Every structure is written in structure tokens, then in C-alpha cells.
Coordinates of C-alpha atoms (C1' of nucleotides) in Angstrom, one line a residue:
Chain A
M129 CA 0.0 0.0 0.0
V130 CA 2.2 2.8 -1.3
T131 CA 0.8 6.3 -1.4
Y132 CA 1.4 8.7 -4.3
S133 CA 3.9 10.8 -2.4
E134 CA 5.9 7.7 -1.5
K135 CA 5.9 6.6 -5.1
Q136 CA 7.7 9.9 -5.9
L137 CA 10.3 9.3 -3.2
K138 CA 13.7 8.3 -4.3
P139 CA 14.9 4.8 -3.1
I140 CA 17.2 5.0 -0.1
D141 CA 20.5 4.6 -2.1
E142 CA 19.6 7.6 -4.2
F143 CA 18.0 9.6 -1.4
C144 CA 21.0 9.6 1.0
P145 CA 24.5 10.5 -0.4
M146 CA 26.3 8.1 1.9
W147 CA 25.3 5.1 -0.3
E148 CA 26.9 6.5 -3.4
V149 CA 30.0 4.4 -2.7
L150 CA 27.9 1.2 -3.1
T151 CA 28.1 -1.1 -6.2
Q152 CA 25.0 -1.9 -8.2
E153 CA 24.5 -5.3 -6.5
E154 CA 25.0 -3.7 -3.0
R155 CA 22.4 -1.0 -3.9
F156 CA 19.9 -3.6 -5.0
Y157 CA 20.5 -5.6 -1.8
L158 CA 20.0 -2.5 0.3
R159 CA 16.8 -1.4 -1.5
E160 CA 15.3 -4.8 -1.2
N161 CA 15.8 -4.9 2.6
T162 CA 14.8 -1.3 3.4
K163 CA 11.3 -0.2 4.4
L164 CA 9.8 3.2 4.8
Q165 CA 8.0 3.9 8.1
H166 CA 5.9 6.8 9.2
F167 CA 5.9 8.2 12.8
R168 CA 3.3 10.6 14.3
K169 CA 4.4 13.6 16.3
N170 CA 6.0 12.7 19.6
E171 CA 6.1 9.0 18.8
V172 CA 8.9 7.0 20.4
I173 CA 11.1 5.3 17.8
Y174 CA 13.2 3.3 20.1
C175 CA 13.8 3.1 23.9
E176 CA 16.8 2.9 26.2
G177 CA 17.5 -0.7 27.0
E178 CA 16.1 -2.2 23.7
T179 CA 18.2 -4.2 21.3
P180 CA 19.2 -2.2 18.2
K181 CA 17.8 -3.9 15.1
F182 CA 17.5 -1.1 12.5
M183 CA 19.4 1.9 11.4
M184 CA 17.2 4.8 10.5
C185 CA 17.6 7.3 7.8
L186 CA 15.3 10.3 8.4
V187 CA 13.4 11.2 5.3
T188 CA 11.1 14.0 6.6
G189 CA 10.5 15.6 10.0
K190 CA 12.7 16.0 13.1
V191 CA 13.9 13.5 15.8
K192 CA 15.4 14.0 19.2
I193 CA 17.9 11.5 20.7
Y194 CA 17.6 11.8 24.5
K195 CA 18.4 10.1 27.8
D196 CA 16.3 10.1 30.9
G197 CA 18.5 10.9 33.9
V198 CA 18.2 11.7 37.5
G199 CA 14.6 12.2 38.7
G200 CA 13.0 11.7 35.3
R201 CA 14.9 14.7 34.0
S202 CA 15.4 14.3 30.3
Q203 CA 18.6 15.4 28.5
I204 CA 18.5 15.7 24.7
I205 CA 21.8 14.4 23.4
R206 CA 21.4 15.3 19.7
L207 CA 18.8 16.4 17.1
I208 CA 18.3 14.7 13.8
K209 CA 17.4 16.3 10.5
P210 CA 16.4 14.7 7.2
V211 CA 19.0 12.6 5.5
D212 CA 20.8 12.1 8.8
I213 CA 21.2 8.5 10.0
F214 CA 20.7 7.4 13.5
G215 CA 20.1 4.4 15.7
Y216 CA 23.2 2.4 14.7
R217 CA 25.7 3.3 17.4
A218 CA 24.6 0.8 20.0
F219 CA 24.7 -2.1 17.4
F220 CA 28.3 -1.4 16.5
A221 CA 29.2 -1.1 20.2
K222 CA 27.4 -4.4 20.8
E223 CA 25.3 -2.8 23.5
P224 CA 21.6 -2.3 24.0
Y225 CA 20.4 1.3 23.3
L226 CA 21.8 3.8 25.8
T227 CA 19.4 6.5 24.5
S228 CA 15.9 6.8 23.4
A229 CA 14.6 8.4 20.1
S230 CA 11.4 10.2 19.6
T231 CA 10.0 12.4 16.8
I232 CA 9.4 16.0 17.7
E233 CA 7.2 16.5 14.6
S234 CA 5.5 14.1 12.2
S235 CA 8.3 12.2 10.5
S236 CA 9.2 9.4 8.2
A237 CA 12.3 7.3 8.0
Y238 CA 13.9 4.5 6.0
L239 CA 14.6 1.5 8.2
V240 CA 17.6 -0.7 7.3
P241 CA 18.2 -3.9 9.3
M242 CA 21.6 -3.6 11.0
Q243 CA 22.7 -7.0 9.7
V244 CA 22.3 -5.7 6.2
V245 CA 24.4 -2.6 7.0
E246 CA 27.0 -4.8 8.6
Q247 CA 27.2 -7.1 5.7
I248 CA 27.6 -4.3 3.2
I249 CA 30.4 -2.8 5.4
Q250 CA 32.2 -6.1 5.3
S251 CA 32.4 -6.0 1.5
N252 CA 32.7 -2.3 1.0
N253 CA 35.6 -0.4 2.7
K254 CA 34.4 3.0 1.6
L255 CA 31.2 2.5 3.5
A256 CA 33.2 1.4 6.6
L257 CA 35.2 4.6 6.3
Y258 CA 32.0 6.6 6.1
F259 CA 30.9 5.2 9.4
I260 CA 34.3 5.8 10.9
Q261 CA 34.1 9.4 9.9
S262 CA 30.6 9.8 11.0
L263 CA 31.2 8.3 14.5
A264 CA 34.4 10.3 14.9
S265 CA 32.6 13.5 14.1
D266 CA 29.8 12.7 16.6
L267 CA 32.3 11.9 19.2
G268 CA 34.0 15.3 18.7
V269 CA 30.6 17.0 19.1
D270 CA 30.0 15.1 22.3
D271 CA 33.4 16.0 23.7
A272 CA 32.7 19.7 23.1
R273 CA 29.2 19.4 24.5
I274 CA 30.5 18.0 27.7
V275 CA 32.5 21.1 28.3
S276 CA 29.7 23.5 27.2
L277 CA 27.0 21.9 29.2
T278 CA 29.1 21.7 32.4
Q279 CA 31.0 25.0 32.3
K280 CA 28.9 27.6 30.5
H281 CA 26.2 29.5 32.3
V282 CA 22.5 29.4 31.4
R283 CA 22.8 32.3 29.0
G284 CA 25.8 30.9 27.2
R285 CA 24.2 27.4 26.9
L286 CA 21.0 28.8 25.5
A287 CA 22.8 31.1 23.1
E288 CA 24.9 28.1 21.9
S289 CA 21.7 26.0 21.4
L290 CA 20.0 28.7 19.3
I291 CA 23.1 29.0 17.0
M292 CA 23.2 25.2 16.7
L293 CA 19.5 25.1 15.8
R294 CA 19.9 27.6 13.1
D295 CA 23.0 25.9 11.7
N296 CA 21.4 22.5 11.9
Y297 CA 17.9 23.2 10.6
G298 CA 18.4 26.4 8.7
V299 CA 15.9 29.2 8.3
E300 CA 12.5 29.6 6.8
S301 CA 11.7 31.4 3.5
D302 CA 11.8 34.8 5.3
G303 CA 15.6 34.1 5.7
K304 CA 15.5 34.8 9.4
T305 CA 13.1 32.5 11.4
I306 CA 14.9 29.4 12.6
N307 CA 13.4 26.3 10.9
S308 CA 12.8 24.5 14.2
H309 CA 10.0 25.0 16.6
L310 CA 11.0 23.3 19.7
S311 CA 8.9 23.7 22.8
R312 CA 10.5 25.7 25.7
E313 CA 10.8 22.4 27.5
D314 CA 12.7 20.7 24.7
L315 CA 14.9 23.8 24.3
A316 CA 15.6 23.5 28.1
N317 CA 16.2 19.8 27.9
Y318 CA 18.7 20.3 25.1
S319 CA 20.5 23.1 26.9
N320 CA 20.6 21.5 30.4
M321 CA 18.3 23.9 32.3
T322 CA 14.8 24.1 33.7
T323 CA 11.9 25.2 31.5
S324 CA 11.5 28.3 33.6
N325 CA 15.0 29.3 32.9
A326 CA 14.7 28.7 29.2
I327 CA 11.6 30.9 29.1
R328 CA 13.2 33.6 31.3
T329 CA 16.5 33.7 29.4
L330 CA 14.7 33.7 26.0
S331 CA 12.7 36.8 27.0
N332 CA 15.9 38.4 28.3
F333 CA 17.5 37.9 24.9
V334 CA 14.4 39.5 23.4
S335 CA 14.7 42.6 25.6
E336 CA 18.4 42.9 24.8
G337 CA 17.5 42.8 21.1
V338 CA 19.6 39.8 20.1
I339 CA 16.6 37.6 19.1
A340 CA 12.9 38.1 18.3
V341 CA 10.3 35.5 19.5
S342 CA 6.7 34.8 18.4
G343 CA 5.4 31.7 20.0
R344 CA 7.8 28.9 18.9
N345 CA 9.3 31.0 16.1
I346 CA 12.7 32.4 16.9
Q347 CA 14.7 34.9 14.8
I348 CA 18.3 35.7 15.4
L349 CA 18.7 39.5 15.1
D350 CA 22.2 40.0 16.3
E351 CA 24.3 36.9 15.6
E352 CA 27.6 38.5 16.7
Q353 CA 26.2 39.3 20.1
L354 CA 24.7 35.9 20.4
R355 CA 28.0 34.3 19.7
K356 CA 29.6 36.5 22.2
I357 CA 27.1 35.4 24.9
S358 CA 27.7 31.8 23.9
K359 CA 31.4 32.2 24.2
I360 CA 31.7 34.2 27.4
G361 CA 28.6 32.9 29.3
Chain B
M200 CA 69.6 3.6 20.3
V201 CA 67.3 1.0 21.8
T202 CA 67.6 0.2 25.5
Y203 CA 67.6 -3.2 27.0
S204 CA 64.0 -2.9 28.3
E205 CA 62.8 -1.7 24.9
K206 CA 64.5 -4.7 23.3
Q207 CA 62.4 -7.0 25.4
L208 CA 59.2 -5.2 24.4
K209 CA 56.9 -6.9 21.9
P210 CA 56.5 -5.2 18.6
I211 CA 53.2 -3.2 18.3
D212 CA 51.3 -5.8 16.3
E213 CA 51.9 -8.4 19.1
F214 CA 51.6 -6.0 22.0
C215 CA 48.1 -4.7 21.2
P216 CA 45.4 -7.3 20.4
M217 CA 43.6 -5.1 17.9
W218 CA 46.2 -5.9 15.2
E219 CA 45.6 -9.6 15.3
V220 CA 43.4 -9.3 12.3
L221 CA 46.3 -8.0 10.2
T222 CA 48.0 -10.1 7.5
Q223 CA 51.7 -10.8 7.7
E224 CA 52.5 -8.1 5.1
E225 CA 50.3 -5.6 6.9
R226 CA 52.0 -6.4 10.2
F227 CA 55.4 -5.9 8.7
Y228 CA 54.3 -2.6 7.1
L229 CA 52.9 -1.5 10.5
R230 CA 56.0 -2.4 12.4
E231 CA 58.3 -0.7 10.0
N232 CA 56.5 2.6 10.4
T233 CA 55.9 2.6 14.1
K234 CA 58.2 4.2 16.7
L235 CA 58.3 4.0 20.4
Q236 CA 58.4 7.3 22.3
H237 CA 58.8 8.1 26.0
F238 CA 57.1 10.9 27.8
R239 CA 58.0 12.4 31.2
K240 CA 55.4 12.9 33.9
N241 CA 52.9 15.8 33.0
E242 CA 54.3 16.1 29.5
V243 CA 51.9 17.3 26.8
I244 CA 51.5 14.8 23.9
Y245 CA 49.3 16.9 21.7
C246 CA 47.4 20.1 22.0
E247 CA 43.9 21.3 21.0
G248 CA 44.1 22.9 17.5
E249 CA 47.1 20.8 16.2
T250 CA 46.8 18.7 13.1
P251 CA 46.5 14.9 14.1
K252 CA 49.5 13.0 12.6
F253 CA 49.9 10.0 14.8
M254 CA 47.8 7.4 16.5
M255 CA 49.2 6.5 19.9
C256 CA 49.1 3.1 21.6
L257 CA 49.9 3.5 25.3
V258 CA 52.6 1.0 26.4
T259 CA 53.1 2.1 30.0
G260 CA 51.8 4.9 32.2
K261 CA 48.6 6.9 32.2
V262 CA 47.4 9.7 30.0
K263 CA 44.5 12.2 30.3
I264 CA 42.5 13.6 27.4
Y265 CA 41.2 17.0 28.4
K266 CA 39.7 20.2 27.2
D267 CA 40.4 23.7 28.5
G268 CA 37.0 25.4 28.8
V269 CA 35.6 28.6 30.2
G270 CA 38.1 30.6 32.3
G271 CA 41.0 28.1 31.9
R272 CA 38.9 25.5 33.7
S273 CA 40.0 22.1 32.5
Q274 CA 37.7 19.2 31.9
I275 CA 39.2 15.7 31.7
I276 CA 37.2 13.9 29.0
R277 CA 38.7 10.4 29.3
L278 CA 41.6 8.5 30.9
I279 CA 43.9 6.2 29.0
K280 CA 45.5 3.0 30.3
P281 CA 48.1 0.8 28.6
V282 CA 47.2 -1.0 25.4
D283 CA 44.4 1.7 24.8
I284 CA 44.8 3.7 21.6
F285 CA 44.1 7.4 21.4
G286 CA 44.7 10.5 19.3
Y287 CA 43.0 9.1 16.1
R288 CA 39.5 10.6 16.4
A289 CA 40.3 14.0 15.0
F290 CA 42.1 12.5 11.9
F291 CA 39.0 10.4 11.0
A292 CA 36.7 13.4 11.5
K293 CA 39.1 15.4 9.3
E294 CA 39.4 18.0 12.0
P295 CA 42.2 19.5 14.1
Y296 CA 42.4 18.1 17.6
L297 CA 39.5 19.3 19.8
T298 CA 41.2 18.0 22.9
S299 CA 44.7 17.9 24.4
A300 CA 46.5 14.9 25.8
S301 CA 49.0 14.9 28.6
T302 CA 50.7 12.2 30.7
I303 CA 49.7 12.0 34.4
E304 CA 52.7 9.8 35.1
S305 CA 55.9 8.8 33.2
S306 CA 54.7 6.9 30.1
S307 CA 55.7 5.4 26.8
A308 CA 53.6 4.9 23.7
Y309 CA 53.9 3.5 20.2
L310 CA 53.3 6.2 17.5
V311 CA 51.8 5.1 14.2
P312 CA 51.4 7.7 11.4
M313 CA 47.7 8.0 10.7
Q314 CA 48.3 7.6 6.9
V315 CA 49.6 4.1 7.7
V316 CA 46.5 3.3 9.8
E317 CA 44.3 4.6 7.1
Q318 CA 46.0 2.6 4.4
I319 CA 45.7 -0.6 6.3
I320 CA 42.0 0.1 7.0
Q321 CA 41.5 0.5 3.3
S322 CA 42.8 -3.0 2.7
N323 CA 41.5 -4.7 5.8
N324 CA 37.8 -4.6 6.7
K325 CA 38.2 -6.2 10.0
L326 CA 40.4 -3.4 11.2
A327 CA 37.8 -0.9 9.9
L328 CA 35.2 -2.7 12.0
Y329 CA 37.5 -2.6 15.0
F330 CA 37.6 1.2 14.7
I331 CA 33.9 1.4 14.2
Q332 CA 33.3 -0.6 17.3
S333 CA 35.8 1.4 19.3
L334 CA 34.4 4.8 18.3
A335 CA 30.8 3.6 18.9
S336 CA 31.8 2.5 22.4
D337 CA 33.5 5.8 23.2
L338 CA 30.4 7.7 21.9
G339 CA 28.2 5.7 24.2
V340 CA 30.4 6.5 27.2
D341 CA 30.3 10.2 26.2
D342 CA 26.5 10.2 25.9
A343 CA 26.2 8.7 29.4
R344 CA 28.8 11.1 30.8
I345 CA 26.9 14.1 29.5
V346 CA 24.0 13.1 31.7
S347 CA 26.1 12.2 34.7
L348 CA 28.1 15.3 34.7
T349 CA 25.1 17.7 34.2
Q350 CA 22.5 16.0 36.4
K351 CA 24.2 14.3 39.3
H352 CA 25.3 16.2 42.4
V353 CA 28.9 16.5 43.5
R354 CA 28.7 13.4 45.7
G355 CA 27.2 11.3 42.9
R356 CA 29.8 12.5 40.4
L357 CA 32.7 11.8 42.6
A358 CA 31.4 8.3 43.6
E359 CA 31.0 7.5 39.9
S360 CA 34.5 8.7 39.2
L361 CA 36.0 6.5 41.9
I362 CA 34.2 3.4 40.6
M363 CA 35.3 4.2 37.1
L364 CA 38.9 4.6 38.2
R365 CA 38.8 1.2 39.9
D366 CA 37.2 -0.4 36.9
N367 CA 39.6 1.2 34.5
Y368 CA 42.9 0.9 36.3
G369 CA 42.2 -1.9 38.7
V370 CA 43.7 -2.3 42.2
E371 CA 47.2 -2.8 43.5
S372 CA 48.6 -6.0 44.9
D373 CA 46.8 -5.5 48.3
G374 CA 43.6 -6.0 46.3
K375 CA 42.0 -2.8 47.5
T376 CA 44.0 0.3 46.7
I377 CA 42.9 1.8 43.4
N378 CA 45.8 1.6 40.9
S379 CA 45.6 5.3 40.1
H380 CA 47.0 8.2 42.0
L381 CA 45.4 11.3 40.6
S382 CA 45.8 14.6 42.3
R383 CA 42.7 16.0 44.0
E384 CA 42.8 18.6 41.2
D385 CA 42.7 16.0 38.4
L386 CA 40.0 14.1 40.3
A387 CA 38.0 17.3 40.4
N388 CA 38.7 18.1 36.7
Y389 CA 37.4 14.6 35.8
S390 CA 34.3 14.9 37.9
N391 CA 33.4 18.5 37.0
M392 CA 33.9 20.2 40.4
T393 CA 36.3 22.4 42.2
T394 CA 39.4 21.0 43.9
S395 CA 37.9 22.1 47.3
N396 CA 34.8 20.2 46.7
A397 CA 36.7 17.0 45.6
I398 CA 38.8 17.3 48.9
R399 CA 35.7 18.0 51.0
T400 CA 33.6 15.2 49.5
L401 CA 36.4 12.7 49.6
S402 CA 36.9 13.3 53.4
N403 CA 33.1 13.1 53.8
F404 CA 33.2 9.6 52.2
V405 CA 36.0 8.7 54.6
S406 CA 34.0 9.7 57.7
E407 CA 31.0 7.7 56.3
G408 CA 33.3 4.7 56.0
V409 CA 32.7 4.1 52.2
I410 CA 36.4 4.7 51.3
A411 CA 39.8 5.0 53.0
V412 CA 42.3 7.6 51.9
S413 CA 46.0 7.9 52.5
G414 CA 47.6 10.7 50.4
R415 CA 46.8 9.8 46.8
N416 CA 45.9 6.2 47.7
I417 CA 42.2 5.5 47.7
Q418 CA 40.6 2.3 48.8
I419 CA 36.9 1.5 48.2
L420 CA 35.6 -0.1 51.5
D421 CA 31.8 -0.2 50.8
E422 CA 31.3 -0.5 47.1
E423 CA 27.5 -1.1 47.4
Q424 CA 27.1 2.2 49.2
L425 CA 29.4 4.0 46.8
R426 CA 27.2 2.8 43.9
K427 CA 24.2 3.9 45.7
I428 CA 25.6 7.4 46.1
S429 CA 26.6 7.4 42.5
K430 CA 23.1 6.4 41.4
I431 CA 21.0 8.7 43.6
G432 CA 23.3 11.7 44.0
Chain C
dT64 C1' -18.1 26.2 23.2
dT65 C1' -16.9 24.4 27.2
dA66 C1' -13.7 21.5 29.7
dA67 C1' -9.3 20.1 30.2
dA68 C1' -4.8 19.6 29.3
dA69 C1' -0.5 21.4 27.8
dC70 C1' 2.4 25.3 27.4
dA71 C1' 4.2 29.9 28.5
dA72 C1' 5.4 33.7 31.6
dT73 C1' 7.0 35.7 35.9
dG74 C1' 7.8 36.3 40.7
dT75 C1' 9.6 34.2 45.3
dT76 C1' 12.3 31.0 48.0
dT77 C1' 15.9 27.8 48.7
dT78 C1' 20.2 25.5 48.1
dA79 C1' 24.1 23.4 46.0
dC80 C1' 28.2 24.8 44.7
dA81 C1' 31.8 28.1 43.1
dG82 C1' 34.9 31.4 44.7
dC83 C1' 37.7 33.3 47.7
dA84 C1' 41.2 33.5 51.6
dC85 C1' 44.3 31.3 54.5
dA86 C1' 46.9 27.6 56.8
dA87 C1' 49.3 23.3 56.9
dA88 C1' 51.8 19.7 54.8
dA89 C1' 54.3 17.6 51.3
dA90 C1' 57.1 17.6 47.3
dT91 C1' 60.7 19.8 44.7
dA92 C1' 64.4 22.8 43.9
dC93 C1' 68.4 25.2 45.2
Chain D
dG196 C1' 69.2 21.2 54.9
dT197 C1' 67.0 25.3 54.0
dA198 C1' 64.0 27.7 50.7
dT199 C1' 60.3 27.6 47.5
dT200 C1' 56.7 25.8 45.1
dT201 C1' 52.9 22.7 44.8
dT202 C1' 49.4 20.1 46.9
dT203 C1' 46.0 19.5 50.4
dG204 C1' 42.7 20.9 53.9
dT205 C1' 39.1 24.1 56.1
dG206 C1' 36.0 27.7 56.8
dC207 C1' 33.2 31.6 55.1
dT208 C1' 30.5 34.2 51.7
dG209 C1' 28.0 35.2 47.5
dT210 C1' 25.4 33.7 43.9
dA211 C1' 23.6 31.1 39.9
dA212 C1' 20.2 28.3 39.1
dA213 C1' 16.9 24.8 40.8
dA214 C1' 12.5 24.3 43.0
dC215 C1' 8.2 25.9 43.9
dA216 C1' 4.1 28.7 43.3
dT217 C1' 0.7 31.3 40.7
dT218 C1' -1.5 33.1 36.7
dG219 C1' -2.3 33.7 32.0
dT220 C1' -2.6 31.6 27.3
dT221 C1' -3.0 28.5 23.7
dT222 C1' -4.1 23.9 21.9
dT223 C1' -6.5 19.6 22.1
dA224 C1' -10.3 16.9 23.2
dA225 C1' -15.0 15.7 24.3

DNA sequence: TTAAAACAATGTTTTACAGCACAAAAATAC
DNA sequence: GTATTTTTGTGCTGTAAAACATTGTTTTAA
């Protein structure tokens, strides 16, 4: 039962540039074993503790990777945008999932069984090197994040998050509004602060003229100043 | 100019189990291009911002990977023990080093040029998979660490660090003393707290009977209680 | 079309922890 | 073996940010 819009969708090996290194046989094998799945807004994709079975390639929507910590407090580890892949780390580390994944808006993703990925890696070194590079980059981001989240003050952490959101998701057609509409709570959970503090600090930024806010729409007005706050704070 | 003790040392491909997957030719190629280097106590091995050229395999001693953050405050990201490899992440991510590395005691390490590593990976898939697994594991540790360092209280963070130190470096011949002798400052920098707080909390643990301390020697007396503190705090 | 959640905003209280300052002890240098 | 630096230990103070409380606002559901 394939809908019209899905018919128009490119197969996974053409949709996502990482598979360009595959041979024709490998591409066919990949396609045959990949399925497209849709997720409603705020639907959980996988949970901490589960056994990783699929790698996901996000086609549309937005996904958060998070961890529930002390006292049910949630920490968003990273945010996924279309064409990003996720859900494969735990399999390679031979562990159950250490994180959970949930959509933050209606989303769809290609699901590839991890055995299929592993098999292709075993025959294709370039794909292996792609994963090495991808994991190495993520690890660098995490290393930097450890320092930011522990050492920067609330203002600095929020400023950094806003810049990341803009860099990651881009802006809307007006060229200003960040193409991401996180709730204040998610913004707080990403930036390691309480919701109250995210709200408070956001409105401080507005009165200082560095950003403009309208509901969940955020515009960066003075990027230089925001970077300054991110660096010093 | 090879000393007697170095003569006795196994070549890198025999010393470190990760190279077992190499062919004879690859092993020879690796050996020919590897050099052993000694580092004094508190000697810097590489610095944030430098271009990664070598992968290190620690032969003896202990090394800290750290990042200098806000106001010169240092955060130790991870601790290296013999036979661990380090210094390769940035090369794979095609970045300059994001962290610095320094010995915390007199150490020696095999240095392998990253081009050599990359070349062997290109011809040997099993080695590629080893790096994928290694990076995936480190990423999982970092993900968990983000939550611990941001959400746990001082007591919980220090308790977790002590357990990690024991698990990572083991105990001395008495079967109790942790085989690691970090300064209070390094312990604090690993656990994201001030030196004062590390000292204070450490002596609190002593009066509670969960650990015993004598200079830089630390013994875990009540592991169950320490785990409890780590979990709740 | 009203009820009920969920979300946003703001003010108040509490507390965990950083940031000193200073003293003692230990390691290192001279 | 004395001097000097580094490390360790302790107490006090200020403050950033959590926790709590209250009210207003928007979205969802019934």
C-alpha cells in the first residue's frame, strides 16, 4: 500500500548520499531490505535498553535523541534532521540502546536492518570509512558538548543552542526564522536547564534585542552578540 | 639507540590485540612505520588545535585527554591506560584536535602515522570494523557522561569517578587500593567540580566509611554504598 | 463552546556549589 | 638542609540556578 507521495520518493540509495559508494549489487540488496516507516508527532522510535535492530535514515521531520536521567529529568543528546542517519551506534558497540529516540514532529524514515548494513560494510571499505568518519565527528561534538553543558552559564548554553538550531535546521523562507519549533521544554532539555530558565532567558534575549520571538518561532537578530554570549557565558 | 627494556618489548602488532586481524604483510608494514616514544610525567603529547598526525598506543603509564574550557577551567574527557589507543578521532573526523593529551605519570607509547593506519584500514575490513566498534563504544560513554556530569550532584559524580577509576585501572597487589593516583585537582577536573569540593567530598566519604584515603591512595571499602551514592546523587 | 490539558510567563524562596582566603603539609628545587 | 613551590585541607560568603508557586494563554479533546 504505497501512497502517491511515497511513489515519488527516491529509493534509499539515491536519497541519502552516503550510499553513493555502493556497487549496483549492493544497492539492490540495500533497497530490497529497506522499508519506509511513518511516525506521528511525539512518537517513540526506540527506547533505552532495547536491542538495536534497525538503522534509521530520516526522510522527513525532526527527531530527538535523549536520555532520561536523575529524577525523570530528560537530556536531549542530539537532534536529527532529514538525510541524517541514527540508531546504529549501539549495534556497533554491541550494546543495548543507551538512549531513546522520539519524533518532535510528524516524520518518516527508511529502516535498514543492521545485519544488512554490517554485511555491506564487510564487503565495502568505503562504507566502513564513512561510518568511521561519522562516528568520529559525533564523538567530537559530544566532547565539546560535555564542556559547554558543564561549564557555560545558562545564558551561554541557550545562546549556543540557538546557534546550533539555526546551523542544523536552517531558516525559513523569510531568511530569518529558525526552521525549528521546539517547545520551551525541549529547548531547556537540550540546553541542560529548567523550562522556567529557558523561558526567562529567552525573554531576556528579546529585551536585549539579540533575538525576536513569536510563539515557537525564533529569529536571530544580532548573531555576533549571540556568539559573544555563547562564548563568554 | 634501543635500551635493554625496549628490546624486550613486543612489537606493536603483538603488543596490542587489535592488530591480530592483520595479514603478515600488513603487520610488517605497520612495524616498519611505528616508533616508540617516551614521555615524562605531566608532558603534553598533543594540543587542541594541532593537526593529528599519529595514533598512539599506550605501552606504559597513564594519560589524560582533556579540554580547556571557560576561564581556563580544565575538563578531563577520558583517561587512557596501557594498550588503549588514542589520538586518532580528529584525523578520522578530518578536524584538528579538539582536545589535548598529557601524561599523568611517566609513560611510553607506540606512535603510528595516521596515513599508515588509514592505508591498512582500506585494505583490511576487520580493522575498519574494530575502529567502528571502538568509536561507537566511546560515543556511548560520552553520551552517558553528558547526563552524569550535568545532572548528578557532587557526591554522585565523585562516587561514579571512583568506581570508574577502579574499573579502568584496577587495584594494587593489596587487592584494595585503586591503581591510580590522581591529584585532587585531576579528580576534580574529571568529575566537573572544584578542587575544594573534591577534597571535602572525599573526606566526607571517609567519615562515612565508604572509602579509606592515605595521600593519593584510595581504597573502596563499601562498594555497594558507593554505587548507591553514584546512582542517587 | 466548554472542559481540560499542555504550554508559557513571571515572581519568590531555597540550596548546592563556586569562589575566595588562608593555613598546613608535602614535594621539589636550590 | 633550607627555601620555595605545589598540593592538600578548612572555613566563610556570595550567587547562579533549581525548585516551587501562581496566573495567563494556547491547543487539544469531548
